[in-house]
């Protein structure tokens, strides 16, 4: 938890400089800023919007197309009853405290974290140990109080550290106890806040003109997929297993959003619901393809022991050793790992953390988060939960809809068993109002009991059964009212409720973490102080692929600009022209900040021999060749078929222009 | 308005058959159906979701990429204050009546339409004229009452028809008067409903834990674009004109949604805000490219005369004749026309209808809708409004943010004018609490007044000014407190608020109308009665491009299936395999309903010589060639480079398989 945030090149990452750059380049911006803004709401400007679209596009290819998933698009507005059944109305909440003095509303777990981390820092100061600001990166910006240098006993330090390691595992009552036990006070007022109460995180609204249909904005896309399960199974011609997927916005009314894009109230999710037969160990037929992939794992037991040590392990071993519960869950963890790698995430800053018992969502049987290390600490970017049969079962029970799979058995199953046959016509008149109760008691008997009762019927002509609440508690039933016999039963179909493995991606968090992972500073060429920011996105995800810069505003360049733009557009490669009067160096610098991987320069030589130069953002090296050769090189770089070193090895290098030439 | 709905081949379109097919193939489905559904909310299944994605993708290429628009992605949640300023809180409403007897809530304009159309139909029946059910296609399904055969006078018929032609032009009071004048009663109860009241169409919610920040779900994406105007102008390096664009969901709490996808409460919009200098006639530099494109226009005057006759006219003529106000508006109307054509809309079922005065949204200066003819009548699918400077002005005024363009003038403007110079230090002590009022009154004087006041100062050493509410209403100001002189003023920059031309697309309405336009029935080959539905989507928008069918479940075919699937996936062409045991004919039939344009059959000849057949959905003709030739043909068809007739002319025809062969 105490790693210093660094750039791609290992430089200390200055969050404020990066934020300023991202806002300057309009990656994103607080929504409604001219109205003062609303916490937790952000707009994406052109580069952010394009980056997001490229990540989503790769996601769709990596998951949906690769495995023929059924993509659906469902509504955000969701009626109360659906989310009542799913458990969200009752349980989708965070713990919230209120400061009785100034009315501050605090998220309880964050509050406990804040104060304890502040005390630990004060202890270090008091002991004269070095305190790095990044030691508690989550709090850096927002802490409202000055740390007081107070020395703590060694055992107190250890206790605090253990609490922090399992902070996600406490419920509201436990958080309340911690607040009392450690006498935690709101730094703003010096007052202890009220005990935590649950605050439901769903945005509420009402649907229709008469305002009588209560509804919510969905907190996840999953429910829309579950409700369509039977139709999707039909569409898939009854084949199992299969997965559905949805990409869409979800909403959570966070108590006190902070940390920019990492905790927002409206966000884009991409969720997969993989439906699998719960019997047979949840195998996955493509598991062998990922077996040898090594993941960084932080399991539940380690955390509960108050530690955060990770283990490196192949997913094959993790499943075989039961660290990860089953093949299907493991398969998706590995696929998530590959996806993050593909979009350019720094894999040394990724870990898979298992949820602790109390931390898991109310529906989950097991859950692993892919966490990415950022200047705000380890951030959950992908969740991968085994939701078991929870959702399909509760919706089926509530609505009566058969959310099940019916499988024709190759060989019928034959059961031999004691069966109860009640003569209902005679039963009513005999037992009157108690009829149903006695019937139910008979139906509820076990095989062993039935064997005994059958013997009673033969021996005595009647049976004796204990039925609570009827007469004396013991009821006699004669053999003309009931038969109990050992018979054969044949089943030709098997019916089951599938289990669900759910990989769930927070696109905005991935996008922001990726930005931090590919960010670095280039020293200026003249050795000046001003660091120049670079975003080294892989070409596939970069917002714009090519910058086209004419050497100057000379009109002779225009036909070349037009022709090259059109050719690139035709092969679907996004390019932008910068004909501004800034120096070439400045224009490239601006596009380094936008993460544009390639640059084309059009100069006076172009006018003579139609050659152009191609510049690589990361190395700033250039090559020169004719237009079509350069465009072919661009296409191979953007699709990922080749890397810059291949292109540089093949085409003649070009020196020049990168120096700040003045515009003619 | 009384055209019979037809299929692509001119057959009568049976809405119920089509709806059943669309639901069977899971294009879309009522959301939350297992919970009884919610009116106006629909989910898209895999083919609908893919069709939507393809339409959006083409939209993005046709508009955003073609013109380097700045795409942004803004939040749906919007605080009250923003929509109060934009006018939506006060004016974004429909007129709603309530039935006092049963509490029915009726949308006033629809109610008036319903009853008058029903009376017109009853009149036809009474006169023994032929009544086609499609005569009033909007009402077909939902009318709650039987038409009574009552004869109307000729002048009454004419009056009703005129009212219907301009039904969109009445406000609430006028609708109330129509209800009284014609004694319109709710068919369900026989009672006249209450006078119309405004019902705001926005969904309300509250943001944050203390519930004190009121918010709405946005009714359009436009506001998010306007609020970011200054940042976008910066991003565009101060260049004008430019356009921003957003694709995202919006929400309208419709009073009584009906007509399936055509009136829904949650929908995907694609909106462009093109910012243009209001001076110079709103020219567009690419207008010559579209000048000769002929559009079908229904202008405001025609409608107000109670008619619906359209005119065909080139957009060039329409702008020159002032039917369409300006080039920029005209340019976008033509671009909308081209877009609809590109995605496969039947252009004989498209018209551009101008809004009447009362019909226009509160922000619009002029507005044309692209309407598509469907079985529910003419449906507004794209709006193209000139919002003038309305939005930027109101937000700038409210927030103080400078939502303007500052343009350096090549030649400075020089003004000679009477200027007022107030000595504020002396003003306060002299007038005390009235100081500000007197100052404001002085500043508000006209040039003419100032000339006179200047004379008074010279002549009398003081001026006399009427200032309501101060003293006797007349104030004297002496020359040591104020100077009024004729001076020169030089302006080097021009500052203006851009006007906005807004093409706004309802993607769901376009999607549904397109489906009706490309739908037709194929007679069965054995001449049987059962019509087979076909959706003739152009390959570019079709949900799936290729169906791969092995002749049977024979294992020899599997390697070919895998290889072809992989090759298609690699070039980004979506394909699905149908290895079910149904006959080839049935499998193709199923995919005709899904609109899959191409089919590949793998048969025993494939195993011998690696040739495969390619089938065209519309003609059912097949050609046969080796794998790579067929894949190249598919690619050219899907990108639109070639049409089927080109492929059929080049490759050898193949007969067979289309007959229902039994599976081996």
Short mmCIF file of N, CA and C in Angstrom, two decimals, chain B residues 522-532:
data_model
loop_
_atom_site.label_atom_id
_atom_site.label_comp_id
_atom_site.label_asym_id
_atom_site.label_seq_id
_atom_site.Cartn_x
_atom_site.Cartn_y
_atom_site.Cartn_z
N UNK B 522 -41.32 -13.36 -48.64
CA UNK B 522 -40.98 -14.22 -49.76
C UNK B 522 -42.02 -15.34 -49.81
N UNK B 523 -42.63 -15.54 -50.98
CA UNK B 523 -43.54 -16.67 -51.12
C UNK B 523 -42.74 -17.95 -50.92
N UNK B 524 -43.32 -18.93 -50.29
CA UNK B 524 -42.60 -20.19 -50.11
C UNK B 524 -42.46 -20.86 -51.47
N UNK B 525 -41.42 -21.67 -51.61
CA UNK B 525 -41.09 -22.24 -52.92
C UNK B 525 -42.14 -23.23 -53.39
N UNK B 526 -42.76 -23.91 -52.46
CA UNK B 526 -43.80 -24.87 -52.86
C UNK B 526 -45.15 -24.17 -53.01
N UNK B 527 -45.14 -22.87 -53.05
CA UNK B 527 -46.40 -22.13 -53.24
C UNK B 527 -47.31 -22.16 -52.02
N UNK B 528 -46.75 -22.60 -50.89
CA UNK B 528 -47.55 -22.69 -49.66
C UNK B 528 -47.99 -21.31 -49.17
N UNK B 529 -48.88 -21.30 -48.21
CA UNK B 529 -49.45 -20.05 -47.73
C UNK B 529 -48.50 -19.27 -46.83
N UNK B 530 -47.72 -20.02 -46.06
CA UNK B 530 -46.92 -19.40 -45.03
C UNK B 530 -45.87 -18.46 -45.62
N UNK B 531 -46.04 -17.17 -45.41
CA UNK B 531 -45.10 -16.19 -45.95
C UNK B 531 -43.81 -16.25 -45.14
N UNK B 532 -42.67 -16.09 -45.81
CA UNK B 532 -41.39 -16.08 -45.10
C UNK B 532 -40.85 -14.67 -45.07
#
